Coordinates of C-alpha atoms and ligand atoms in Angstrom, one line a residue:
M1 CA -9.8 9.7 21.4
T2 CA -9.3 5.8 21.8
T3 CA -6.8 4.8 24.2
N4 CA -5.8 1.3 22.7
T5 CA -4.2 2.9 19.3
N6 CA -0.8 4.2 18.8
L7 CA -1.8 7.4 16.9
N8 CA -5.3 9.2 18.0
K9 CA -8.2 8.2 16.6
F10 CA -8.3 10.6 13.8
D11 CA -4.7 10.1 12.5
S12 CA -5.4 6.1 12.9
K13 CA -8.4 6.9 10.3
L14 CA -6.4 8.9 8.2
V15 CA -3.6 6.5 7.5
M16 CA -6.1 3.3 7.4
A17 CA -7.8 5.2 4.5
H18 CA -4.5 5.3 2.5
M19 CA -3.9 1.4 3.6
H20 CA -7.6 0.7 2.1
V21 CA -6.3 1.7 -1.3
A22 CA -2.9 0.3 -0.8
F23 CA -4.4 -3.3 -0.2
V24 CA -7.5 -3.1 -2.8
S25 CA -4.8 -2.3 -5.3
L26 CA -2.5 -5.0 -4.3
F27 CA -5.5 -7.4 -4.9
I28 CA -6.7 -6.0 -8.3
G29 CA -3.1 -5.6 -9.8
G30 CA -1.9 -9.0 -8.5
L31 CA -4.8 -10.6 -10.5
M32 CA -3.7 -8.7 -13.8
G33 CA -0.1 -10.1 -13.1
L34 CA -1.5 -13.5 -12.8
L35 CA -3.3 -13.4 -16.0
Q36 CA -0.5 -11.7 -17.9
T37 CA 1.8 -14.5 -17.0
L38 CA -0.6 -17.0 -18.2
V39 CA -1.2 -15.3 -21.6
R40 CA 2.6 -15.1 -22.2
A41 CA 3.1 -18.5 -21.4
G42 CA 0.6 -19.3 -24.1
T43 CA -1.7 -21.2 -22.0
F44 CA -4.6 -18.6 -21.6
T45 CA -6.6 -16.3 -23.8
L46 CA -8.4 -13.5 -22.4
P47 CA -12.2 -13.3 -22.5
F48 CA -14.6 -10.6 -23.4
G49 CA -12.2 -8.7 -26.1
I50 CA -9.7 -7.7 -23.3
G51 CA -6.4 -6.9 -24.4
Y52 CA -2.9 -8.2 -23.0
Y53 CA -1.7 -4.3 -22.9
Q54 CA -5.0 -3.3 -21.1
I55 CA -4.3 -5.8 -18.5
L56 CA -0.7 -4.7 -18.5
T57 CA -1.4 -1.1 -18.2
V58 CA -3.7 -1.9 -15.0
H59 CA -1.2 -3.9 -13.8
G60 CA 1.7 -1.5 -14.0
V61 CA -0.1 1.6 -12.9
I62 CA -2.0 0.3 -10.0
L63 CA 1.0 -1.5 -8.3
A64 CA 3.7 0.8 -9.4
L65 CA 2.0 4.1 -9.0
V66 CA -1.3 3.6 -7.0
L67 CA -0.5 1.1 -4.1
T68 CA 3.0 2.5 -3.8
T69 CA 2.1 6.1 -3.6
F70 CA -1.0 5.4 -1.1
F71 CA 1.1 2.8 1.3
I72 CA 3.9 5.5 1.3
I73 CA 1.7 8.5 1.9
G74 CA -0.2 6.6 4.5
F75 CA 3.0 5.1 6.1
Q76 CA 4.8 8.6 6.4
F77 CA 1.7 10.3 7.7
S78 CA 2.0 7.8 10.9
L79 CA 5.6 8.3 11.1
M80 CA 5.3 12.1 11.4
S81 CA 2.2 11.7 13.4
K82 CA 4.3 9.6 16.1
T83 CA 7.6 11.7 16.1
V84 CA 6.2 15.6 15.4
G85 CA 2.5 15.4 15.9
M86 CA -0.3 16.8 13.4
T87 CA -2.8 19.5 13.9
D88 CA -6.1 19.6 13.1
K89 CA -5.6 21.7 10.3
Q90 CA -2.8 19.8 8.8
R91 CA -4.9 16.5 9.0
D92 CA -7.7 18.4 7.0
S93 CA -5.1 19.2 4.3
A94 CA -3.9 15.7 4.3
W95 CA -7.5 14.2 3.9
F96 CA -8.0 16.9 0.9
G97 CA -4.9 15.5 -0.7
F98 CA -6.1 11.9 -0.3
W99 CA -9.5 12.6 -1.8
I100 CA -7.7 14.4 -4.7
M101 CA -5.2 11.5 -5.2
L102 CA -8.2 9.0 -5.2
F103 CA -10.5 11.2 -7.4
G104 CA -7.5 11.1 -9.9
T105 CA -6.9 7.2 -9.2
V106 CA -10.5 6.6 -10.2
T107 CA -10.5 8.5 -13.4
T108 CA -7.2 6.9 -14.7
A109 CA -8.6 3.5 -13.4
V110 CA -12.0 4.0 -15.4
T111 CA -9.9 5.0 -18.5
I112 CA -7.8 1.9 -18.6
L113 CA -10.5 -0.6 -18.0
L114 CA -12.4 1.0 -20.6
G115 CA -9.8 0.0 -23.0
Q116 CA -9.1 4.3 -23.6
A117 CA -5.5 3.7 -22.3
N118 CA -3.6 0.7 -23.2
V119 CA 0.0 2.5 -23.0
L120 CA 1.6 0.9 -19.9
Y121 CA 2.7 2.6 -16.8
T122 CA 5.3 4.7 -18.4
F123 CA 2.9 5.9 -21.0
Y124 CA 5.7 6.4 -23.9
A125 CA 4.9 8.8 -26.6
P126 CA 3.7 8.2 -29.5
L127 CA 1.2 5.8 -27.9
K128 CA -1.7 7.9 -27.1
A129 CA -4.3 7.4 -24.1
F130 CA -7.9 9.1 -23.8
P131 CA -7.4 12.5 -22.3
T132 CA -8.6 11.4 -18.9
F133 CA -5.8 9.1 -18.3
Y134 CA -3.3 11.9 -18.1
I135 CA -5.8 14.1 -16.5
G136 CA -6.4 11.1 -13.5
L137 CA -2.6 10.9 -13.0
A138 CA -1.9 14.3 -13.0
L139 CA -4.7 15.1 -9.8
V140 CA -2.6 11.9 -8.2
V141 CA 0.4 14.3 -8.5
I142 CA -1.2 17.3 -7.2
G143 CA -2.9 15.3 -4.6
S144 CA 0.4 14.0 -3.3
W145 CA 1.9 17.8 -3.4
I146 CA -0.5 18.4 -0.8
G147 CA 0.9 15.5 1.4
C148 CA 4.3 17.1 0.5
F149 CA 3.4 20.4 2.0
T150 CA 1.4 18.7 4.9
N151 CA 4.7 17.0 5.9
F152 CA 6.8 20.0 5.6
R153 CA 4.7 21.8 7.5
Q154 CA 4.4 19.2 10.4
L155 CA 8.2 19.3 10.8
Y156 CA 8.4 23.2 10.3
V157 CA 5.8 23.7 13.2
W158 CA 7.8 21.3 15.5
K159 CA 11.0 22.8 14.7
K160 CA 9.7 26.5 15.6
K161 CA 8.0 24.6 19.2
N162 CA 11.7 23.0 19.7
K163 CA 13.9 25.7 18.8
G164 CA 17.9 24.6 18.5
E165 CA 16.7 20.7 18.3
K166 CA 17.6 18.1 15.7
S167 CA 14.3 16.8 13.9
P168 CA 13.4 13.5 14.6
L169 CA 15.0 10.7 12.5
L170 CA 12.0 9.2 10.8
A171 CA 10.5 12.9 10.5
F172 CA 13.7 14.0 8.8
M173 CA 13.7 10.9 6.4
V174 CA 9.9 11.8 5.8
V175 CA 10.7 15.2 4.4
I176 CA 13.8 14.1 2.6
N177 CA 11.6 11.4 0.6
M178 CA 8.9 13.9 0.0
L179 CA 11.5 16.7 -1.3
L180 CA 12.8 14.2 -3.7
W181 CA 9.2 13.3 -4.5
F182 CA 8.2 16.8 -5.2
I183 CA 11.1 17.8 -7.1
A184 CA 10.9 14.8 -9.1
T185 CA 7.4 15.0 -9.8
L186 CA 7.7 18.4 -11.6
G187 CA 9.0 16.6 -14.6
V188 CA 6.0 14.3 -15.2
A189 CA 3.9 17.0 -14.2
A190 CA 5.6 19.3 -17.0
T191 CA 5.2 16.4 -19.9
V192 CA 1.6 15.5 -18.8
I193 CA 0.4 19.0 -18.6
L194 CA 2.5 20.8 -21.3
Q195 CA 2.5 17.6 -23.9
F196 CA 0.5 14.9 -23.4
I197 CA -2.8 16.4 -22.4
P198 CA -3.0 19.1 -25.2
W199 CA -2.1 16.5 -27.6
S200 CA -4.7 13.8 -26.4
L201 CA -6.9 16.8 -26.7
G202 CA -6.3 17.2 -30.0
M203 CA -5.1 21.1 -29.4
V204 CA -1.8 20.2 -31.1
D205 CA -1.0 17.6 -33.4
T206 CA 2.2 16.2 -32.7
I207 CA 4.4 15.7 -29.5
N208 CA 8.0 15.8 -29.1
V209 CA 8.8 12.1 -28.2
L210 CA 12.3 12.6 -27.0
L211 CA 11.3 15.3 -24.9
S212 CA 8.8 13.5 -23.2
R213 CA 10.8 10.4 -22.6
T214 CA 13.3 12.2 -20.9
L215 CA 10.8 14.3 -18.7
F216 CA 9.4 10.9 -17.8
W217 CA 12.8 9.4 -16.6
Y218 CA 13.8 12.6 -15.0
F219 CA 10.9 11.9 -12.7
G220 CA 11.2 7.8 -13.3
H221 CA 14.2 7.1 -11.8
P222 CA 13.8 9.0 -8.5
L223 CA 10.4 7.2 -8.3
V224 CA 12.2 4.3 -7.6
Y225 CA 13.8 5.8 -4.5
F226 CA 10.3 7.3 -3.6
W227 CA 9.4 3.6 -3.1
L228 CA 12.8 2.6 -1.7
L229 CA 13.2 4.9 1.2
P230 CA 9.9 4.4 3.1
A231 CA 11.5 0.8 3.1
Y232 CA 15.0 2.2 4.4
M233 CA 13.1 4.3 7.0
A234 CA 11.9 0.9 8.4
W235 CA 15.2 -0.7 8.1
Y236 CA 17.2 2.1 10.1
A237 CA 14.8 3.1 12.4
I238 CA 12.1 0.3 13.2
I239 CA 13.8 -3.1 12.6
P240 CA 16.8 -2.3 15.3
K241 CA 13.8 -2.3 18.0
I242 CA 11.6 -5.4 16.6
I243 CA 15.3 -7.3 16.8
G244 CA 16.0 -5.9 20.2
G245 CA 18.8 -3.5 19.4
K246 CA 19.6 0.2 18.7
I247 CA 20.1 2.3 15.7
F248 CA 23.9 1.9 14.7
S249 CA 24.4 5.8 13.8
D250 CA 21.7 8.6 13.3
S251 CA 24.3 10.4 11.3
L252 CA 25.1 7.8 8.9
A253 CA 21.5 7.1 8.4
R254 CA 20.9 10.7 7.6
L255 CA 23.7 11.2 5.4
A256 CA 22.3 8.1 3.2
F257 CA 19.1 9.9 2.9
I258 CA 20.9 13.3 1.9
L259 CA 23.0 11.1 -0.7
F260 CA 19.7 9.8 -2.1
L261 CA 18.2 13.5 -2.2
M262 CA 21.0 14.8 -4.3
F263 CA 21.9 11.7 -6.7
S264 CA 18.3 10.2 -7.4
I265 CA 17.6 13.0 -9.9
P266 CA 20.1 13.6 -12.4
V267 CA 20.5 10.3 -13.5
G268 CA 17.3 9.4 -15.7
F269 CA 19.2 8.9 -18.9
H270 CA 20.3 5.3 -17.8
H271 CA 16.9 4.5 -18.7
Q272 CA 17.6 6.0 -22.2
L273 CA 21.2 4.6 -22.9
T274 CA 20.0 3.0 -26.3
E275 CA 17.7 6.1 -27.1
P276 CA 19.4 8.5 -30.2
G277 CA 19.2 12.1 -29.6
I278 CA 21.1 12.4 -26.6
D279 CA 24.6 13.5 -26.8
P280 CA 26.9 10.3 -25.3
L281 CA 28.7 12.7 -22.9
W282 CA 25.8 13.4 -21.2
K283 CA 25.0 9.7 -21.0
F284 CA 28.2 9.3 -19.5
I285 CA 28.1 12.0 -17.0
Q286 CA 24.6 10.8 -15.7
V287 CA 26.0 7.3 -15.6
V288 CA 28.8 8.6 -13.3
L289 CA 26.3 9.9 -11.2
T290 CA 23.9 6.6 -11.2
F291 CA 27.0 4.8 -9.6
M292 CA 27.3 7.7 -7.2
V293 CA 23.6 6.8 -6.0
I294 CA 24.7 3.2 -5.1
I295 CA 26.7 4.5 -2.2
P296 CA 23.8 5.0 -0.1
S297 CA 22.5 1.9 -0.5
L298 CA 25.9 0.4 0.6
L299 CA 26.0 2.4 3.5
T300 CA 22.9 1.2 4.4
A301 CA 24.1 -2.5 3.7
F302 CA 27.0 -1.6 5.9
S303 CA 24.6 0.2 8.7
M304 CA 22.2 -3.2 8.8
F305 CA 25.2 -5.8 9.0
A306 CA 26.5 -3.7 11.9
T307 CA 23.1 -3.5 13.8
F308 CA 22.7 -7.4 13.3
E309 CA 26.0 -8.1 14.4
I310 CA 26.4 -5.6 17.4
T311 CA 22.5 -7.1 18.5
G312 CA 23.7 -10.6 18.2
R313 CA 26.7 -10.4 20.0
K314 CA 25.0 -8.5 23.0
K315 CA 22.8 -11.3 23.1
G316 CA 25.6 -13.6 23.4
Y317 CA 26.0 -15.1 20.2
T318 CA 29.7 -15.6 18.9
G319 CA 31.8 -16.5 15.9
L320 CA 31.9 -14.7 12.6
F321 CA 28.1 -15.6 11.6
G322 CA 27.1 -16.6 15.1
W323 CA 24.8 -13.6 15.4
L324 CA 22.6 -14.6 13.0
K325 CA 21.2 -17.0 15.0
G326 CA 20.4 -14.0 17.5
L327 CA 18.0 -12.6 15.0
P328 CA 14.2 -13.2 15.6
W329 CA 13.6 -15.3 12.6
K330 CA 10.0 -16.4 13.7
D331 CA 8.6 -12.9 14.1
V332 CA 7.1 -11.8 10.8
R333 CA 8.0 -8.1 11.3
F334 CA 11.6 -9.2 11.2
F335 CA 11.5 -12.0 8.7
A336 CA 9.7 -10.4 5.7
P337 CA 11.8 -7.4 5.8
M338 CA 15.0 -9.3 6.3
V339 CA 13.8 -11.6 3.2
G340 CA 13.4 -8.2 1.4
M341 CA 16.9 -7.2 2.2
I342 CA 18.6 -10.3 1.4
F343 CA 16.7 -10.2 -2.1
F344 CA 18.1 -6.6 -2.6
I345 CA 21.7 -8.2 -2.9
P346 CA 21.2 -9.8 -6.2
A347 CA 18.4 -7.3 -7.2
G348 CA 20.8 -4.0 -6.6
T349 CA 23.5 -6.1 -8.4
G350 CA 21.3 -6.4 -11.5
G351 CA 20.7 -2.5 -11.1
I352 CA 24.4 -2.1 -11.3
I353 CA 24.6 -4.3 -14.4
N354 CA 21.7 -2.1 -16.2
A355 CA 23.5 1.2 -15.4
S356 CA 26.5 0.2 -17.1
N357 CA 26.3 1.4 -20.6
Q358 CA 27.9 -1.8 -22.4
M359 CA 25.7 -4.2 -20.5
N360 CA 22.9 -2.1 -20.9
Q361 CA 23.0 -3.0 -24.8
V362 CA 22.4 -6.5 -23.8
V363 CA 19.5 -6.3 -21.5
H364 CA 17.7 -3.2 -22.5
N365 CA 13.9 -3.7 -23.6
T366 CA 14.6 -7.7 -22.6
I367 CA 12.7 -9.1 -19.9
W368 CA 15.6 -9.1 -17.8
V369 CA 14.6 -5.6 -16.8
T370 CA 11.2 -6.9 -15.9
G371 CA 13.0 -9.1 -13.7
H372 CA 14.9 -6.5 -12.2
F373 CA 12.3 -4.3 -11.0
H374 CA 10.4 -7.4 -9.6
L375 CA 13.4 -7.9 -7.3
T376 CA 13.8 -4.4 -6.4
V377 CA 10.1 -3.2 -5.8
G378 CA 8.2 -6.3 -6.2
T379 CA 10.2 -7.9 -3.6
T380 CA 12.8 -5.9 -1.2
V381 CA 10.2 -2.9 -1.2
I382 CA 6.7 -4.8 -1.0
L383 CA 8.0 -7.4 1.6
T384 CA 9.3 -4.6 3.8
F385 CA 5.8 -3.1 3.0
F386 CA 4.2 -6.1 4.2
G387 CA 6.6 -6.4 7.1
I388 CA 5.5 -2.9 8.3
S389 CA 1.8 -3.7 8.0
Y390 CA 2.1 -6.5 10.5
W391 CA 2.6 -4.3 13.3
L392 CA 1.3 -0.9 11.7
I393 CA -2.4 -2.1 10.7
P394 CA -3.0 -3.5 14.1
S395 CA -1.6 -0.6 16.1
L396 CA -4.1 1.8 14.2
T397 CA -6.9 -0.5 14.4
G398 CA -6.4 -1.3 18.2
R399 CA -5.7 -4.9 18.0
K400 CA -3.2 -7.6 18.2
L401 CA -0.9 -9.2 15.9
T402 CA -2.0 -12.9 16.9
S403 CA 0.7 -15.8 16.7
K404 CA -1.5 -17.5 14.1
I405 CA -1.4 -14.3 11.8
N406 CA 2.3 -14.1 12.6
T407 CA 2.8 -17.6 11.3
L408 CA 0.7 -17.1 8.3
G409 CA 2.7 -14.1 7.5
I410 CA 5.8 -16.5 7.9
I411 CA 4.3 -18.5 5.4
Q412 CA 3.2 -15.9 3.3
T413 CA 6.7 -14.4 3.2
I414 CA 8.1 -17.9 1.9
V415 CA 5.7 -18.1 -0.7
W416 CA 6.4 -14.7 -2.0
T417 CA 10.1 -15.9 -2.0
V418 CA 9.3 -19.0 -3.7
G419 CA 7.2 -17.6 -6.3
M420 CA 9.4 -14.6 -7.2
T421 CA 12.7 -16.5 -7.3
I422 CA 10.9 -18.9 -9.8
M423 CA 9.5 -15.8 -11.7
S424 CA 11.9 -13.5 -11.6
G425 CA 14.8 -15.9 -12.0
S426 CA 13.2 -17.0 -15.4
M427 CA 12.8 -13.4 -16.4
H428 CA 16.5 -12.8 -16.1
I429 CA 17.6 -15.7 -18.0
A430 CA 14.9 -15.4 -20.9
G431 CA 16.2 -11.7 -21.0
L432 CA 19.6 -12.8 -21.3
L433 CA 18.5 -15.0 -24.3
G434 CA 16.6 -12.3 -25.9
A435 CA 13.4 -12.2 -24.8
P436 CA 11.5 -8.8 -25.2
R437 CA 9.8 -7.0 -22.3
R438 CA 6.3 -5.6 -22.8
S439 CA 5.1 -8.1 -25.5
S440 CA 2.4 -10.6 -25.6
Y441 CA 2.3 -13.9 -26.5
S442 CA 4.0 -14.8 -30.0
T443 CA 6.1 -17.8 -31.4
Y444 CA 7.8 -15.2 -33.7
G445 CA 7.0 -17.3 -36.7
G446 CA 8.5 -20.4 -35.0
T447 CA 11.9 -19.1 -35.0
E448 CA 14.4 -20.8 -33.3
Q449 CA 15.5 -18.0 -30.8
A450 CA 11.8 -17.3 -29.7
S451 CA 11.4 -21.4 -29.2
E452 CA 14.2 -20.9 -26.4
W453 CA 11.8 -18.6 -24.4
I454 CA 9.0 -20.8 -24.0
S455 CA 10.0 -22.7 -21.1
Y456 CA 11.2 -19.7 -19.2
Q457 CA 7.7 -18.3 -20.3
I458 CA 6.0 -21.3 -18.7
A459 CA 8.2 -21.1 -15.3
Q460 CA 7.1 -17.2 -15.1
A461 CA 3.4 -18.5 -15.3
V462 CA 4.2 -20.9 -12.4
G463 CA 6.1 -18.3 -10.3
G464 CA 3.2 -15.8 -11.0
S465 CA 0.9 -18.4 -9.8
I466 CA 2.2 -18.8 -6.8
L467 CA 3.0 -15.2 -6.2
F468 CA -1.0 -14.7 -6.4
I469 CA -1.4 -17.2 -3.5
G470 CA 0.9 -14.9 -2.0
I471 CA -1.5 -12.0 -2.6
I472 CA -4.5 -13.8 -1.6
L473 CA -2.7 -14.7 1.8
M474 CA -1.7 -11.1 2.2
V475 CA -5.1 -9.7 1.6
Y476 CA -6.6 -12.3 4.0
I477 CA -4.2 -10.9 6.6
F478 CA -5.1 -7.2 6.0
I479 CA -8.9 -8.3 6.6
Y480 CA -8.1 -10.1 9.5
M481 CA -6.1 -7.3 10.9
V482 CA -8.4 -4.7 10.2
W483 CA -11.6 -6.4 11.4
A484 CA -11.0 -9.7 13.2
A485 CA -8.0 -9.9 15.1
P486 CA -8.6 -9.4 19.0
K487 CA -8.5 -6.2 20.5
G488 CA -5.2 -5.0 22.3
V489 CA -2.3 -2.7 22.2
E490 CA 0.1 -3.4 19.2
E491 CA 3.8 -1.8 19.6
F492 CA 4.6 1.0 17.2
P493 CA 8.2 0.0 17.2
L494 CA 10.7 3.1 17.1
A495 CA 14.2 2.3 17.8
K496 CA 16.7 4.5 19.7
V497 CA 20.2 5.7 18.5
S498 CA 22.8 3.5 20.0
E499 CA 24.4 5.1 23.2
N500 CA 27.9 4.6 21.7
A501 CA 27.3 6.8 18.3
E502 CA 28.7 9.9 18.0
P503 CA 26.2 12.9 18.5
T504 CA 24.6 14.1 15.2
P505 CA 26.4 16.8 13.8
M506 CA 23.7 19.7 13.1
F507 CA 24.9 20.6 9.4
L508 CA 23.3 17.5 8.5
E509 CA 19.9 19.4 8.9
N510 CA 21.1 22.3 6.5
W511 CA 18.1 22.1 4.1
K512 CA 19.2 25.0 2.1
L513 CA 22.9 23.2 1.7
W514 CA 21.1 20.0 0.4
I515 CA 18.5 21.5 -1.6
G516 CA 21.0 23.8 -3.3
I517 CA 23.4 21.1 -4.0
T518 CA 20.5 19.1 -5.4
I519 CA 19.4 21.9 -7.7
A520 CA 22.8 22.8 -8.9
L521 CA 23.2 18.7 -10.0
I522 CA 19.8 18.7 -11.7
L523 CA 20.8 22.0 -13.7
F524 CA 24.3 20.5 -14.6
A525 CA 23.0 17.1 -15.6
Y526 CA 19.7 18.4 -17.6
T527 CA 20.1 21.8 -18.9
I528 CA 22.4 21.4 -21.9
P529 CA 21.0 18.1 -23.0
V530 CA 17.4 19.4 -22.6
I531 CA 18.1 22.6 -24.5
D532 CA 19.6 20.2 -27.3
I533 CA 16.8 18.1 -27.4
I534 CA 14.3 20.7 -27.7
Q535 CA 16.3 22.6 -30.6
H536 CA 17.4 19.5 -32.6
S537 CA 14.5 17.1 -32.1
P538 CA 13.1 15.5 -35.6
P539 CA 9.4 16.8 -36.5
G540 CA 7.0 15.7 -33.4
S541 CA 5.0 12.4 -33.7
P542 CA 1.3 12.3 -34.4
P543 CA -0.5 9.9 -32.1
F544 CA -0.3 6.1 -32.5
D545 CA -3.4 4.6 -31.0
I546 CA -3.7 1.0 -29.6
Ligands
LIG1 FE1 16.6 -0.3 -11.3 C1 15.4 -0.2 -14.5 C2 19.5 1.1 -12.4 C3 17.8 0.3 -8.0 C4 13.2 -0.3 -10.0 N1 14.8 -0.2 -12.0 C5 14.5 -0.2 -13.3 C6 13.0 -0.4 -13.4 C7 12.4 -0.2 -12.3 C8 13.7 -0.2 -11.4 C9 10.9 -0.3 -12.0 O1 20.6 1.8 -15.1 C10 12.4 -0.2 -14.9 C11 11.7 0.9 -15.2 C12 11.0 0.9 -16.5 O2 10.0 0.3 -16.9 O3 11.3 0.7 -18.0 N2 18.3 0.1 -10.2 C13 19.4 0.5 -10.9 C14 20.5 0.9 -9.8 C15 20.2 0.8 -8.9 C16 18.7 0.3 -9.0 C17 22.2 1.2 -10.4 N3 15.7 0.1 -9.3 C18 16.3 -0.1 -8.2 C19 15.4 0.2 -7.2 C20 14.1 0.1 -7.6 C21 14.3 0.1 -8.9 C22 15.8 0.2 -5.7 C23 12.7 -0.3 -7.0 C24 12.5 0.2 -5.9 N4 17.4 0.1 -13.0 C25 18.6 0.4 -13.2 C26 18.8 0.8 -14.7 C27 17.3 0.5 -15.4 C28 16.7 0.5 -14.2 C29 19.7 1.2 -15.6 C30 17.2 1.1 -16.8 C31 17.1 -0.4 -17.5 C32 16.9 -0.4 -19.0 O4 17.7 -0.5 -20.0 O5 15.7 -0.5 -19.2 C33 20.7 0.7 -7.3 O6 20.1 1.9 -6.5 C34 21.2 -0.4 -6.7 C35 21.8 -0.2 -5.4 C36 21.6 -1.4 -4.2 C37 22.6 -2.2 -4.0 C38 22.4 -3.4 -2.9 C39 22.7 -2.9 -1.7 C40 22.0 -4.1 -0.7 C41 21.2 -3.9 0.3 C42 20.7 -5.1 1.0 C43 21.7 -5.6 2.4 C44 21.3 -6.7 3.2 C45 21.2 -7.2 4.2 C46 20.8 -8.2 4.7 C47 22.0 -6.2 5.4 C48 23.9 -2.1 -4.2 C49 21.1 -2.6 1.2 C50 21.9 -9.4 4.6 C51 21.7 -10.9 5.6 C52 22.3 -11.6 5.3 C53 21.8 -13.0 6.0 C54 23.0 -12.0 3.9
LIG2 CU1 16.8 4.1 -12.8

């Protein structure tokens, strides 16, 4: 046991293993992103017969699925270990989950790199990949389930030891996120194991396309909240400490997380609004539920503003917005996530536009949607993850965040802001002009409409190149914090709840109630449409190889 780290050295090693995979993924995925924007701008041809859709698949899978999952599970283990502890047995099972996920990742990655899975991260049927693509993904999911059950067990053991006490806020949040993940991944596991694997192995000739997409989006939407909630954990329970304040309300934070659990899942149809074969009534119902899941984000915005204002005023800043000056803008542990929060205002607004049926008809399948998710996951979430890394990595490696790295981190955040504003901004505009997403460079026979898109595609390449500089900076910072920073103790900043807050009511921890409502909502939103899809789908599709 070393004394200069916050977690014991065994837990630190476990978390760091996840972080290494995350940052290697950041580099590979980011490089692919750069290449894509260059190809799409018409300025670059890929060498060695590498295909556009091949690198697009690497980009999506490695960033949206691998980086996120490894970072999140690692980060959540650090929170659990810090708040409720980890036994040797639990750590062993965590490692077991890690190795299964890593094995699955490598299997899938090799398949894509060999050009056998140009199906993008959504792997829409009837595009078909080589079976190892799906088998690898299934292993990642199974490995992550081991992580889920390890976290559940950690809280359970703590609760048994601390009878009658409410669970620590961060442990509660982790368990909610893992419950959400477990319930959501049942859908993707079902389509991969029951539909894609037999079909890609040639055991069956056709696949029910609509069913596979429905099961995918049953998972695909809660997936985005699985990415967002760890960022919210940091906003609610870490950032107040960094800015010298307190958590505004423990109850409100828990309520927001419970609402995410209940409303994240029965909303997948908002990705399928233009898809034929789903009754409009059920699309309408799921859109209403989508609007419900906006509420916990609005609660979060309210709560963050409250924390910032109260802290600023306590420090003596007055006036309507004077408290803004009281925030530690020069501390990258605050600055990076704060920029993420500010970006979430336009990002969330874009999401509300997407969810509105009529407007979805305009933006669906255009590069507007790509712009939307580069703001949400590619800015809000990732900048918060970077913000977490600045204290988490040194606190695990027993080193200090130096002022030089702090400054470099601020520069990194600014580079990201500039690059993403240019790239995502031009994606949004080009999307409104009708530019498609998921497509390689084309002049579409020189049509007038397509010629309008070119300048925005060049702007995307400029933004993409700036972002790649941001990635190189971040990878450098990571390497420095792991191996080169001076030894020392870095704070693991856990905030306390404001003494003015009311005590948290115990019913917020009534797991049976919340899980029960979640399941009821899922059954309500999905049972009839899924039966309908199974009974009335057109004949299944044979594979389409690209
Ligand atoms: Fe989305 C498509 C709707 C949030 C990610 N989304 C996607 C895709 C991804 C994605 C990856 O309804 C593409 C999938 C694909 O490949 O096809 N999205 C929404 C809605 C929300 C939303 C309603 N999305 C996210 C988040 C993501 C994410 C979060 C990742 C992390 N999205 C859609 C729809 C589509 C879609 C449709 C399908 C489009 C199509 O046709 O294909 C909501 O959750 C958003 C709510 C958020 C807010 C913002 C609250 C603001 C806060 C910040 C406060 C700021 C502070 C700082 C305190 C209402 C919390 C202030 C300081 C100052 C100084 C000012
Ligand atoms: Cu969604």
